């Protein structure tokens, strides 16, 4: 399943045409602070946090855990992608026991509009398909988040249901593994594909 605690982590860096998906490092700390302090990023994830609070609370090496990739452009972090087990107690599942791989991503606002989210997510999904053959991946986002909805479609997610959570309507979709889907998704990426979205889909 998605329990990377029991698998070799991190994997070797994943390279795409423009990006590298890798483990986080101490040099990414400032980017993590900016990411979670950004009002633009916080729009669809329940809000942002004060920068001074983040500066105090952020660990020296943030985000170093199984299932989290830093997205690197030219040696600098521009965002992150997560593949976590979806909480069985939350709405939105495609298996009786829940705990499906749940895709989430957040990107710094200055990186929006270049198709980086599509390129990075497609690479992460292809990696997951090779690591966990046949396992579904789910994605949840607000229906009001047009960019995230468009990206979900380009990445091959299909709607399963909609429900209310966190005071807003949520879109819940699933993607089943299939060959070369990531390459097709990144090739068709458009400038509107890069909206920050959290794993919770709030």
PDB file of C-alpha atoms in Angstrom:
ATOM      1  CA  UNK A   1       0.000   0.000   0.000  1.00  0.00           C
ATOM      2  CA  UNK A   2       1.183   3.533   0.708  1.00  0.00           C
ATOM      3  CA  UNK A   3       3.012   2.685   3.913  1.00  0.00           C
ATOM      4  CA  UNK A   4       6.429   3.901   2.826  1.00  0.00           C
ATOM      5  CA  UNK A   5       7.696   3.423   6.373  1.00  0.00           C
ATOM      6  CA  UNK A   6       8.206  -0.214   5.422  1.00  0.00           C
ATOM      7  CA  UNK A   7       9.826   0.519   2.064  1.00  0.00           C
ATOM      8  CA  UNK A   8      13.148   1.992   1.014  1.00  0.00           C
ATOM      9  CA  UNK A   9      12.860   5.756   1.288  1.00  0.00           C
ATOM     10  CA  UNK A  10      13.722   8.054  -0.268  1.00  0.00           C
ATOM     11  CA  UNK A  11      13.858   6.706  -3.810  1.00  0.00           C
ATOM     12  CA  UNK A  12      16.521   7.969  -6.166  1.00  0.00           C
ATOM     13  CA  UNK A  13      15.738  11.498  -7.388  1.00  0.00           C
ATOM     14  CA  UNK A  14      13.118  11.486 -10.131  1.00  0.00           C
ATOM     15  CA  UNK A  15      14.093  13.667 -13.091  1.00  0.00           C
ATOM     16  CA  UNK A  16      11.708  15.145 -15.623  1.00  0.00           C
ATOM     17  CA  UNK A  17      12.390  17.481 -18.527  1.00  0.00           C
ATOM     18  CA  UNK A  18      12.690  20.497 -16.220  1.00  0.00           C
ATOM     19  CA  UNK A  19      12.365  19.296 -12.640  1.00  0.00           C
ATOM     20  CA  UNK A  20      13.796  16.988  -9.995  1.00  0.00           C
ATOM     21  CA  UNK A  21      11.639  15.272  -7.371  1.00  0.00           C
ATOM     22  CA  UNK A  22      13.802  14.576  -4.344  1.00  0.00           C
ATOM     23  CA  UNK A  23      13.996  14.306  -0.567  1.00  0.00           C
ATOM     24  CA  UNK A  24      13.940  17.573   1.363  1.00  0.00           C
ATOM     25  CA  UNK A  25      17.054  19.154   2.815  1.00  0.00           C
ATOM     26  CA  UNK A  26      18.031  21.921   5.216  1.00  0.00           C
ATOM     27  CA  UNK A  27      18.374  24.322   2.286  1.00  0.00           C
ATOM     28  CA  UNK A  28      14.631  24.003   1.609  1.00  0.00           C
ATOM     29  CA  UNK A  29      13.560  25.436   4.973  1.00  0.00           C
ATOM     30  CA  UNK A  30      13.015  29.002   3.757  1.00  0.00           C
ATOM     31  CA  UNK A  31      10.927  27.769   0.816  1.00  0.00           C
ATOM     32  CA  UNK A  32       8.747  25.678   3.151  1.00  0.00           C
ATOM     33  CA  UNK A  33       8.142  28.746   5.313  1.00  0.00           C
ATOM     34  CA  UNK A  34       7.205  30.847   2.283  1.00  0.00           C
ATOM     35  CA  UNK A  35       4.941  28.093   0.978  1.00  0.00           C
ATOM     36  CA  UNK A  36       2.843  27.771   4.126  1.00  0.00           C
ATOM     37  CA  UNK A  37       2.863  31.530   4.814  1.00  0.00           C
ATOM     38  CA  UNK A  38       1.554  32.384   1.338  1.00  0.00           C
ATOM     39  CA  UNK A  39      -2.018  33.748   1.289  1.00  0.00           C
ATOM     40  CA  UNK A  40      -2.363  32.637  -2.344  1.00  0.00           C
ATOM     41  CA  UNK A  41      -1.398  29.047  -1.522  1.00  0.00           C
ATOM     42  CA  UNK A  42      -3.645  29.097   1.533  1.00  0.00           C
ATOM     43  CA  UNK A  43      -6.764  30.052  -0.427  1.00  0.00           C
ATOM     44  CA  UNK A  44      -7.964  26.472  -0.911  1.00  0.00           C
ATOM     45  CA  UNK A  45      -6.272  24.732   2.028  1.00  0.00           C
ATOM     46  CA  UNK A  46      -7.898  26.403   4.997  1.00  0.00           C
ATOM     47  CA  UNK A  47      -5.722  29.502   5.114  1.00  0.00           C
ATOM     48  CA  UNK A  48      -2.073  30.365   5.589  1.00  0.00           C
ATOM     49  CA  UNK A  49      -0.005  30.600   8.773  1.00  0.00           C
ATOM     50  CA  UNK A  50       1.898  33.655  10.050  1.00  0.00           C
ATOM     51  CA  UNK A  51       5.486  33.698   8.830  1.00  0.00           C
ATOM     52  CA  UNK A  52       6.956  34.423  12.269  1.00  0.00           C
ATOM     53  CA  UNK A  53       5.088  31.438  13.711  1.00  0.00           C
ATOM     54  CA  UNK A  54       6.412  29.221  10.941  1.00  0.00           C
ATOM     55  CA  UNK A  55       9.963  30.509  11.430  1.00  0.00           C
ATOM     56  CA  UNK A  56       9.806  29.402  15.064  1.00  0.00           C
ATOM     57  CA  UNK A  57       8.069  26.064  14.496  1.00  0.00           C
ATOM     58  CA  UNK A  58       9.620  24.820  11.248  1.00  0.00           C
ATOM     59  CA  UNK A  59      12.212  22.070  11.854  1.00  0.00           C
ATOM     60  CA  UNK A  60      15.729  22.474  10.544  1.00  0.00           C
ATOM     61  CA  UNK A  61      14.991  19.898   7.836  1.00  0.00           C
ATOM     62  CA  UNK A  62      11.263  20.169   7.124  1.00  0.00           C
ATOM     63  CA  UNK A  63       9.272  17.642   5.154  1.00  0.00           C
ATOM     64  CA  UNK A  64      11.698  14.773   5.479  1.00  0.00           C
ATOM     65  CA  UNK A  65       9.282  11.873   5.695  1.00  0.00           C
ATOM     66  CA  UNK A  66       8.134   8.966   3.544  1.00  0.00           C
ATOM     67  CA  UNK A  67       5.725  10.015   0.815  1.00  0.00           C
ATOM     68  CA  UNK A  68       6.884  13.638   0.471  1.00  0.00           C
ATOM     69  CA  UNK A  69       8.833  14.876  -2.541  1.00  0.00           C
ATOM     70  CA  UNK A  70      10.356  18.318  -2.858  1.00  0.00           C
ATOM     71  CA  UNK A  71       9.959  19.675  -6.396  1.00  0.00           C
ATOM     72  CA  UNK A  72      13.245  21.260  -7.447  1.00  0.00           C
ATOM     73  CA  UNK A  73      13.783  23.638 -10.370  1.00  0.00           C
ATOM     74  CA  UNK A  74      17.382  24.570 -11.082  1.00  0.00           C
ATOM     75  CA  UNK A  75      18.525  23.660  -7.586  1.00  0.00           C
ATOM     76  CA  UNK A  76      15.757  25.478  -5.712  1.00  0.00           C
ATOM     77  CA  UNK A  77      12.544  24.177  -4.181  1.00  0.00           C
ATOM     78  CA  UNK A  78       9.409  25.460  -5.920  1.00  0.00           C
ATOM     79  CA  UNK A  79       6.867  23.122  -4.360  1.00  0.00           C
ATOM     80  CA  UNK A  80       6.108  19.746  -2.863  1.00  0.00           C
ATOM     81  CA  UNK A  81       4.123  16.618  -3.700  1.00  0.00           C
ATOM     82  CA  UNK A  82       2.738  14.153  -1.189  1.00  0.00           C
ATOM     83  CA  UNK A  83       1.469  10.601  -1.521  1.00  0.00           C
ATOM     84  CA  UNK A  84      -0.092   9.693   1.812  1.00  0.00           C
ATOM     85  CA  UNK A  85      -2.518   7.035   2.996  1.00  0.00           C
ATOM     86  CA  UNK A  86      -5.991   8.580   3.048  1.00  0.00           C
ATOM     87  CA  UNK A  87      -7.515   8.573   6.515  1.00  0.00           C
ATOM     88  CA  UNK A  88     -10.128   5.824   6.667  1.00  0.00           C
ATOM     89  CA  UNK A  89     -12.355   8.037   8.808  1.00  0.00           C
ATOM     90  CA  UNK A  90     -12.684  10.735   6.168  1.00  0.00           C
ATOM     91  CA  UNK A  91     -15.254  10.706   3.378  1.00  0.00           C
ATOM     92  CA  UNK A  92     -14.083   9.652  -0.062  1.00  0.00           C
ATOM     93  CA  UNK A  93     -12.799   6.121  -0.647  1.00  0.00           C
ATOM     94  CA  UNK A  94     -12.667   3.530  -3.417  1.00  0.00           C
ATOM     95  CA  UNK A  95     -11.772   0.519  -1.252  1.00  0.00           C
ATOM     96  CA  UNK A  96     -13.603  -0.928   1.759  1.00  0.00           C
ATOM     97  CA  UNK A  97     -10.566  -0.595   4.015  1.00  0.00           C
ATOM     98  CA  UNK A  98      -9.716   2.922   2.796  1.00  0.00           C
ATOM     99  CA  UNK A  99      -6.091   4.089   3.164  1.00  0.00           C
ATOM    100  CA  UNK A 100      -5.696   4.639  -0.572  1.00  0.00           C
ATOM    101  CA  UNK A 101      -2.730   6.670  -1.819  1.00  0.00           C
ATOM    102  CA  UNK A 102      -3.882  10.295  -1.673  1.00  0.00           C
ATOM    103  CA  UNK A 103      -2.115  12.767  -3.988  1.00  0.00           C
ATOM    104  CA  UNK A 104      -1.547  16.315  -2.791  1.00  0.00           C
ATOM    105  CA  UNK A 105       0.623  19.176  -3.974  1.00  0.00           C
ATOM    106  CA  UNK A 106       1.568  22.767  -3.124  1.00  0.00           C
ATOM    107  CA  UNK A 107       3.582  25.161  -5.279  1.00  0.00           C
ATOM    108  CA  UNK A 108       4.972  28.629  -4.625  1.00  0.00           C
ATOM    109  CA  UNK A 109       2.878  31.269  -6.424  1.00  0.00           C
ATOM    110  CA  UNK A 110       5.795  32.491  -8.528  1.00  0.00           C
ATOM    111  CA  UNK A 111       5.992  29.024 -10.114  1.00  0.00           C
ATOM    112  CA  UNK A 112       2.338  28.982 -11.181  1.00  0.00           C
ATOM    113  CA  UNK A 113       1.482  29.218 -14.845  1.00  0.00           C
ATOM    114  CA  UNK A 114       4.307  27.093 -16.267  1.00  0.00           C
ATOM    115  CA  UNK A 115       2.894  23.556 -16.104  1.00  0.00           C
ATOM    116  CA  UNK A 116       5.254  22.509 -13.308  1.00  0.00           C
ATOM    117  CA  UNK A 117       2.475  20.944 -11.218  1.00  0.00           C
ATOM    118  CA  UNK A 118       1.370  18.732 -14.103  1.00  0.00           C
ATOM    119  CA  UNK A 119       4.936  17.713 -14.913  1.00  0.00           C
ATOM    120  CA  UNK A 120       5.823  16.914 -11.307  1.00  0.00           C
ATOM    121  CA  UNK A 121       2.574  15.144 -10.409  1.00  0.00           C
ATOM    122  CA  UNK A 122       2.732  13.011 -13.549  1.00  0.00           C
ATOM    123  CA  UNK A 123       6.262  11.916 -12.632  1.00  0.00           C
ATOM    124  CA  UNK A 124       5.239  11.091  -9.064  1.00  0.00           C
ATOM    125  CA  UNK A 125       2.240   9.103 -10.289  1.00  0.00           C
ATOM    126  CA  UNK A 126       4.358   7.131 -12.733  1.00  0.00           C
ATOM    127  CA  UNK A 127       6.854   6.402  -9.960  1.00  0.00           C
ATOM    128  CA  UNK A 128       4.028   5.215  -7.702  1.00  0.00           C
ATOM    129  CA  UNK A 129       2.564   3.017 -10.439  1.00  0.00           C
ATOM    130  CA  UNK A 130       5.933   1.315 -10.787  1.00  0.00           C
ATOM    131  CA  UNK A 131       6.345   0.949  -7.025  1.00  0.00           C
ATOM    132  CA  UNK A 132       2.788  -0.134  -6.195  1.00  0.00           C
ATOM    133  CA  UNK A 133       1.431  -1.777  -9.369  1.00  0.00           C
ATOM    134  CA  UNK A 134      -2.347  -1.821  -9.548  1.00  0.00           C
ATOM    135  CA  UNK A 135      -2.869   0.446  -6.532  1.00  0.00           C
ATOM    136  CA  UNK A 136      -5.357   3.287  -7.104  1.00  0.00           C
ATOM    137  CA  UNK A 137      -4.471   6.893  -6.321  1.00  0.00           C
ATOM    138  CA  UNK A 138      -7.153   9.282  -5.127  1.00  0.00           C
ATOM    139  CA  UNK A 139      -7.346  13.055  -5.138  1.00  0.00           C
ATOM    140  CA  UNK A 140      -9.672  15.428  -3.314  1.00  0.00           C
ATOM    141  CA  UNK A 141     -10.037  19.159  -3.952  1.00  0.00           C
ATOM    142  CA  UNK A 142     -12.630  21.884  -3.630  1.00  0.00           C
ATOM    143  CA  UNK A 143     -14.922  22.137  -6.633  1.00  0.00           C
ATOM    144  CA  UNK A 144     -14.258  25.895  -6.501  1.00  0.00           C
ATOM    145  CA  UNK A 145     -10.583  25.284  -7.293  1.00  0.00           C
ATOM    146  CA  UNK A 146     -10.863  25.339 -11.090  1.00  0.00           C
ATOM    147  CA  UNK A 147      -7.148  24.934 -11.720  1.00  0.00           C
ATOM    148  CA  UNK A 148      -6.863  21.886  -9.500  1.00  0.00           C
ATOM    149  CA  UNK A 149      -9.976  20.394 -11.116  1.00  0.00           C
ATOM    150  CA  UNK A 150      -8.475  20.909 -14.579  1.00  0.00           C
ATOM    151  CA  UNK A 151      -5.191  19.358 -13.522  1.00  0.00           C
ATOM    152  CA  UNK A 152      -6.960  16.337 -12.026  1.00  0.00           C
ATOM    153  CA  UNK A 153      -8.597  15.687 -15.388  1.00  0.00           C
ATOM    154  CA  UNK A 154      -5.305  16.071 -17.277  1.00  0.00           C
ATOM    155  CA  UNK A 155      -3.618  13.616 -14.917  1.00  0.00           C
ATOM    156  CA  UNK A 156      -6.295  11.009 -15.601  1.00  0.00           C
ATOM    157  CA  UNK A 157      -8.417  11.239 -12.453  1.00  0.00           C
ATOM    158  CA  UNK A 158     -12.109  10.491 -12.876  1.00  0.00           C
ATOM    159  CA  UNK A 159     -14.862  11.658 -10.553  1.00  0.00           C
ATOM    160  CA  UNK A 160     -16.158   9.225  -7.940  1.00  0.00           C
ATOM    161  CA  UNK A 161     -18.292  11.512  -5.808  1.00  0.00           C
ATOM    162  CA  UNK A 162     -18.760  14.960  -4.314  1.00  0.00           C
ATOM    163  CA  UNK A 163     -19.378  15.758  -0.665  1.00  0.00           C
ATOM    164  CA  UNK A 164     -19.244  18.529   1.907  1.00  0.00           C
ATOM    165  CA  UNK A 165     -16.133  18.809   4.077  1.00  0.00           C
ATOM    166  CA  UNK A 166     -14.391  21.759   5.744  1.00  0.00           C
ATOM    167  CA  UNK A 167     -17.428  23.905   4.946  1.00  0.00           C
ATOM    168  CA  UNK A 168     -17.106  23.514   1.165  1.00  0.00           C
ATOM    169  CA  UNK A 169     -18.055  21.123  -1.632  1.00  0.00           C
ATOM    170  CA  UNK A 170     -15.261  18.660  -2.369  1.00  0.00           C
ATOM    171  CA  UNK A 171     -14.530  16.795  -5.587  1.00  0.00           C
ATOM    172  CA  UNK A 172     -13.169  13.276  -5.090  1.00  0.00           C
ATOM    173  CA  UNK A 173     -11.582  11.314  -7.939  1.00  0.00           C
ATOM    174  CA  UNK A 174      -9.517   8.209  -8.597  1.00  0.00           C
ATOM    175  CA  UNK A 175      -6.775   7.303 -11.037  1.00  0.00           C
ATOM    176  CA  UNK A 176      -5.908   3.716 -11.849  1.00  0.00           C
ATOM    177  CA  UNK A 177      -2.407   2.799 -12.982  1.00  0.00           C
ATOM    178  CA  UNK A 178      -1.826   2.650 -16.685  1.00  0.00           C
ATOM    179  CA  UNK A 179       1.263   2.755 -18.858  1.00  0.00           C
ATOM    180  CA  UNK A 180       2.705   6.094 -19.972  1.00  0.00           C
ATOM    181  CA  UNK A 181      -0.168   8.100 -18.448  1.00  0.00           C
ATOM    182  CA  UNK A 182       2.196  10.489 -16.714  1.00  0.00           C
ATOM    183  CA  UNK A 183       3.983  11.371 -19.943  1.00  0.00           C
ATOM    184  CA  UNK A 184       0.698  12.090 -21.666  1.00  0.00           C
ATOM    185  CA  UNK A 185      -0.468  14.251 -18.780  1.00  0.00           C
ATOM    186  CA  UNK A 186       2.678  16.365 -18.688  1.00  0.00           C
ATOM    187  CA  UNK A 187       2.737  16.763 -22.465  1.00  0.00           C
ATOM    188  CA  UNK A 188      -0.758  18.264 -22.416  1.00  0.00           C
ATOM    189  CA  UNK A 189      -0.155  20.558 -19.440  1.00  0.00           C
ATOM    190  CA  UNK A 190      -1.231  24.153 -19.824  1.00  0.00           C
ATOM    191  CA  UNK A 191      -0.381  27.320 -17.957  1.00  0.00           C
ATOM    192  CA  UNK A 192      -3.552  27.019 -15.865  1.00  0.00           C
ATOM    193  CA  UNK A 193      -2.466  23.758 -14.259  1.00  0.00           C
ATOM    194  CA  UNK A 194      -0.508  25.114 -11.317  1.00  0.00           C
ATOM    195  CA  UNK A 195      -2.758  25.948  -8.388  1.00  0.00           C
ATOM    196  CA  UNK A 196      -1.638  25.052  -4.868  1.00  0.00           C
ATOM    197  CA  UNK A 197      -3.627  22.196  -3.374  1.00  0.00           C
ATOM    198  CA  UNK A 198      -3.173  20.401  -0.089  1.00  0.00           C
ATOM    199  CA  UNK A 199      -3.440  16.664   0.494  1.00  0.00           C
ATOM    200  CA  UNK A 200      -6.612  17.331   2.482  1.00  0.00           C
ATOM    201  CA  UNK A 201      -8.326  18.991  -0.448  1.00  0.00           C
ATOM    202  CA  UNK A 202      -9.746  21.644   1.861  1.00  0.00           C
TER     203      UNK A 202
END
